[in-house]
Amino acid sequence: MAKTKTRGRGKVKDKWKEKRWVTVLAPKEFENKPIAYIPITSDNHAISRSVVTSLFDIYQKDPQQYSINLQFQITNVSSNSAATLLKGHEYSREYLRSLVRRGSSTLSFIDDYSTKDNYLVRIYLIAFAQGKLNSSRKHEIRLIAHKIFLQKCQSMSYSELCQDIINEKIASEIFNETKKIKFLRKVAIRKTKLIKIPEDFKPPIAEPIVEEPEPTVEEPTVEEPTVEEPTVEEPTVEEPTVEEPTVEEPTVEEPIADNTADSENLK
């Protein structure tokens, strides 16, 4: 049988060693706050990459901002940070489904508008009516929305328009203008999409993040308290001095012999 040659496998490259981590920063209108921390292979591969986050993750104030998703596109990369541009926003499907009611009708409107600084934006409007809407009233509401969008886009820059849309200022203005025709329960700009960037667009410069050194926390020198042992004075017990009784021995008086009688007898 013929011998089969086996190809020797070389060393497998660890692609993660070639990557570096950068902090993705939001645009100026969102206070340049960090929105993600991603690995990249090179600056050219990272440009035009999209990052999606919620409005709550940026400001962390109102829990209702969880329903607003923002899409950012990386435009410039530095050593450890990346600058972005807002590509659009969108309400979550779960939030829009919660606004639907039985017996009510919805209205949608889509059109493209050019801002003062020549950004082309596609705007998606949705409205929820209290009850049924006929076609003539829907047409009148769309005309009012179109008129307000046209005025706002001609007088605002792209960043200003995005702020008013995300903060629901334009939607509330449409809501107030359409009260004369039909009371709408909710008006929302459910989605925006950046279609075209002006030719003279200059991507913002990604300033590198200066990592501050971690403060050296000096451990406090805890002085052990010197506990003085109390000097317990042993009580001096005085032994009672027992006085031995002095026993007086009785003095026995010897009888005095009467020698006078003997002397008389001798005579």
XYZ file of C-alpha atoms in Angstrom:
267
model
C 0.000 0.000 0.000
C 1.163 3.511 -0.790
C 2.163 5.589 2.170
C 0.124 8.712 2.751
C 2.034 11.866 3.539
C 0.732 13.835 6.476
C 1.126 17.572 6.415
C 2.678 18.966 9.525
C 0.679 21.679 11.187
C 2.519 24.845 12.034
C 1.975 27.028 15.033
C -1.546 28.392 15.332
C -1.616 32.182 15.563
C -3.387 33.648 18.518
C -5.429 36.431 16.863
C -6.389 37.950 20.195
C -2.788 38.933 20.818
C -2.909 41.128 17.695
C -5.973 43.011 18.941
C -6.128 46.023 21.202
C -9.019 47.347 23.253
C -10.465 50.833 22.697
C -13.183 52.821 24.440
C -15.972 53.958 22.115
C -17.163 57.501 22.922
C -20.533 59.046 22.099
C -20.678 62.288 20.033
C -20.671 65.796 21.499
C -24.455 65.973 21.798
C -24.238 63.030 24.234
C -21.405 64.594 26.265
C -18.733 62.239 24.840
C -19.678 59.565 27.329
C -18.224 56.044 26.934
C -20.706 53.614 25.393
C -18.647 50.468 24.717
C -15.271 48.808 25.167
C -14.381 46.733 22.082
C -11.365 44.905 20.614
C -10.027 45.993 17.206
C -7.339 44.600 14.907
C -6.461 47.871 13.138
C -7.815 51.398 12.773
C -9.028 50.830 9.207
C -11.054 47.755 10.185
C -12.676 49.619 13.068
C -13.906 52.613 11.014
C -17.574 52.286 9.904
C -18.215 49.679 12.589
C -21.605 50.083 14.331
C -22.254 50.066 18.065
C -25.786 49.876 19.468
C -26.728 50.929 22.989
C -29.768 52.250 24.846
C -30.317 55.803 25.979
C -30.465 54.621 29.592
C -26.959 53.131 29.355
C -25.623 56.585 28.479
C -27.390 58.776 31.042
C -28.615 56.166 33.580
C -31.406 58.394 34.857
C -34.881 57.442 33.621
C -35.715 53.687 33.361
C -38.154 54.471 30.506
C -35.134 55.281 28.336
C -34.512 51.530 28.028
C -36.980 51.514 25.105
C -34.856 53.909 22.975
C -31.980 52.234 21.116
C -29.232 54.378 19.576
C -26.936 53.306 16.739
C -23.477 54.879 16.503
C -20.877 54.503 13.751
C -17.134 54.751 14.417
C -15.545 57.543 12.351
C -12.079 57.948 13.864
C -9.747 55.905 16.101
C -6.874 56.965 18.332
C -4.554 54.886 20.486
C -7.178 53.862 23.055
C -10.447 55.615 22.056
C -12.837 55.905 19.099
C -15.067 58.813 18.017
C -18.551 58.123 16.659
C -21.440 59.616 14.703
C -25.131 59.000 15.442
C -26.587 56.886 12.624
C -30.122 56.843 13.960
C -32.427 55.740 16.747
C -35.328 53.323 17.106
C -37.962 52.425 19.673
C -37.993 48.810 20.770
C -40.711 46.574 19.352
C -41.892 45.601 22.819
C -42.603 49.242 23.656
C -44.563 49.836 20.428
C -46.608 46.665 20.951
C -47.577 47.844 24.421
C -49.215 50.953 22.885
C -51.607 48.979 20.668
C -55.224 48.838 21.903
C -58.205 46.897 20.631
C -60.632 48.967 18.553
C -58.080 51.722 17.826
C -56.237 52.524 14.601
C -52.643 53.472 13.888
C -51.137 55.905 11.414
C -47.650 55.778 9.896
C -45.682 58.282 7.861
C -42.181 58.061 6.278
C -40.240 60.731 4.388
C -36.700 62.018 3.787
C -35.571 65.493 4.874
C -32.390 67.516 4.492
C -31.059 69.427 7.490
C -29.445 72.876 7.518
C -25.949 71.334 7.362
C -26.902 69.017 4.431
C -27.463 65.742 6.274
C -30.169 63.608 4.664
C -32.372 61.943 7.304
C -35.240 59.479 6.927
C -37.924 59.934 9.585
C -40.532 57.322 10.551
C -43.639 58.618 12.350
C -46.292 56.528 14.080
C -49.484 57.674 15.800
C -52.066 55.769 17.858
C -55.635 57.088 17.714
C -58.401 56.902 20.278
C -60.890 54.963 18.161
C -61.077 54.678 14.384
C -59.510 57.070 11.881
C -60.827 57.533 8.349
C -58.556 58.160 5.368
C -59.268 61.916 5.129
C -58.222 62.566 8.732
C -55.116 60.437 8.269
C -54.208 62.548 5.248
C -54.619 65.794 7.217
C -52.467 64.502 10.088
C -49.716 63.479 7.644
C -49.755 66.959 6.093
C -49.312 68.572 9.527
C -46.439 66.205 10.380
C -44.752 66.867 7.023
C -45.025 70.644 7.510
C -43.456 70.510 11.012
C -40.642 68.181 9.882
C -39.843 70.476 6.963
C -39.660 73.574 9.171
C -37.498 71.893 11.800
C -35.020 70.360 9.344
C -34.525 73.612 7.427
C -33.764 75.552 10.612
C -31.734 72.964 12.567
C -28.444 71.144 12.248
C -28.307 67.357 12.354
C -27.202 67.194 15.982
C -29.924 69.651 17.092
C -32.586 67.722 15.174
C -31.514 64.420 16.762
C -31.703 65.933 20.243
C -35.257 67.240 19.674
C -36.384 63.918 18.198
C -34.913 61.770 20.988
C -36.277 64.094 23.702
C -39.744 63.876 22.000
C -40.071 67.644 21.544
C -41.088 67.382 17.874
C -43.506 64.536 18.590
C -45.242 66.578 21.302
C -45.552 69.529 18.900
C -47.248 67.304 16.305
C -49.518 65.946 19.040
C -50.667 69.461 20.000
C -51.269 70.520 16.369
C -53.385 67.455 15.535
C -55.806 67.920 18.433
C -58.015 70.048 16.176
C -58.547 67.122 13.797
C -58.590 64.090 16.076
C -57.390 63.344 19.576
C -54.415 61.007 19.272
C -53.464 58.854 22.219
C -49.744 58.772 21.359
C -47.478 60.318 18.709
C -43.899 59.066 18.403
C -41.032 59.228 15.947
C -40.346 55.537 16.124
C -37.206 55.541 13.987
C -34.660 57.803 12.284
C -31.980 56.803 9.822
C -29.054 58.802 8.441
C -29.102 58.321 4.680
C -26.392 60.658 3.445
C -23.464 62.563 4.971
C -22.386 65.895 3.451
C -19.300 65.898 1.242
C -17.438 68.314 3.482
C -17.949 66.110 6.522
C -14.951 66.101 8.839
C -14.931 63.217 11.308
C -14.380 64.295 14.901
C -10.936 63.612 16.278
C -10.805 60.857 18.869
C -8.811 62.236 21.750
C -6.864 59.552 23.612
C -8.028 58.833 27.107
C -5.444 59.623 29.725
C -5.539 56.842 32.233
C -5.017 58.273 35.654
C -2.762 56.199 37.865
C -4.541 54.393 40.572
C -4.080 56.178 43.851
C -1.823 54.331 46.203
C -3.857 53.732 49.257
C -1.605 53.715 52.232
C -2.721 51.267 54.783
C -3.242 53.101 58.011
C -0.786 52.138 60.661
C -2.922 50.957 63.464
C -1.112 51.400 66.698
C -1.910 48.624 69.024
C -3.057 50.132 72.293
C -0.758 49.382 75.115
C -2.961 47.740 77.634
C -1.540 48.227 81.031
C -2.183 45.232 83.170
C -3.770 46.388 86.376
C -1.554 45.802 89.324
C -3.688 43.786 91.631
C -2.488 44.372 95.128
C -2.796 41.227 97.106
C -4.514 42.001 100.376
C -2.184 41.661 103.267
C -3.927 39.257 105.549
C -2.722 39.880 109.063
C -2.470 36.662 110.937
C -4.143 37.003 114.290
C -1.626 36.925 117.077
C -2.867 34.278 119.416
C -1.642 35.049 122.847
C -0.866 31.886 124.744
C -2.398 32.001 128.201
C 0.162 32.280 130.884
C -0.605 29.450 133.222
C 0.548 30.368 136.681
C 1.838 27.364 138.558
C 0.366 27.182 142.052
C 2.832 27.989 144.745
C 2.730 25.146 147.258
C 3.656 26.388 150.678
C 5.560 23.785 152.662
C 4.352 23.428 156.269
C 6.692 24.901 158.823
C 7.802 22.148 161.273
C 7.302 22.981 164.880
C 10.737 22.286 166.411
C 9.812 23.599 169.848
C 8.151 20.341 170.770
C 11.169 18.315 169.860
C 13.482 20.544 171.790
C 11.396 20.122 174.910
C 11.449 16.405 174.644
C 15.183 16.368 174.413
C 15.419 18.200 177.588
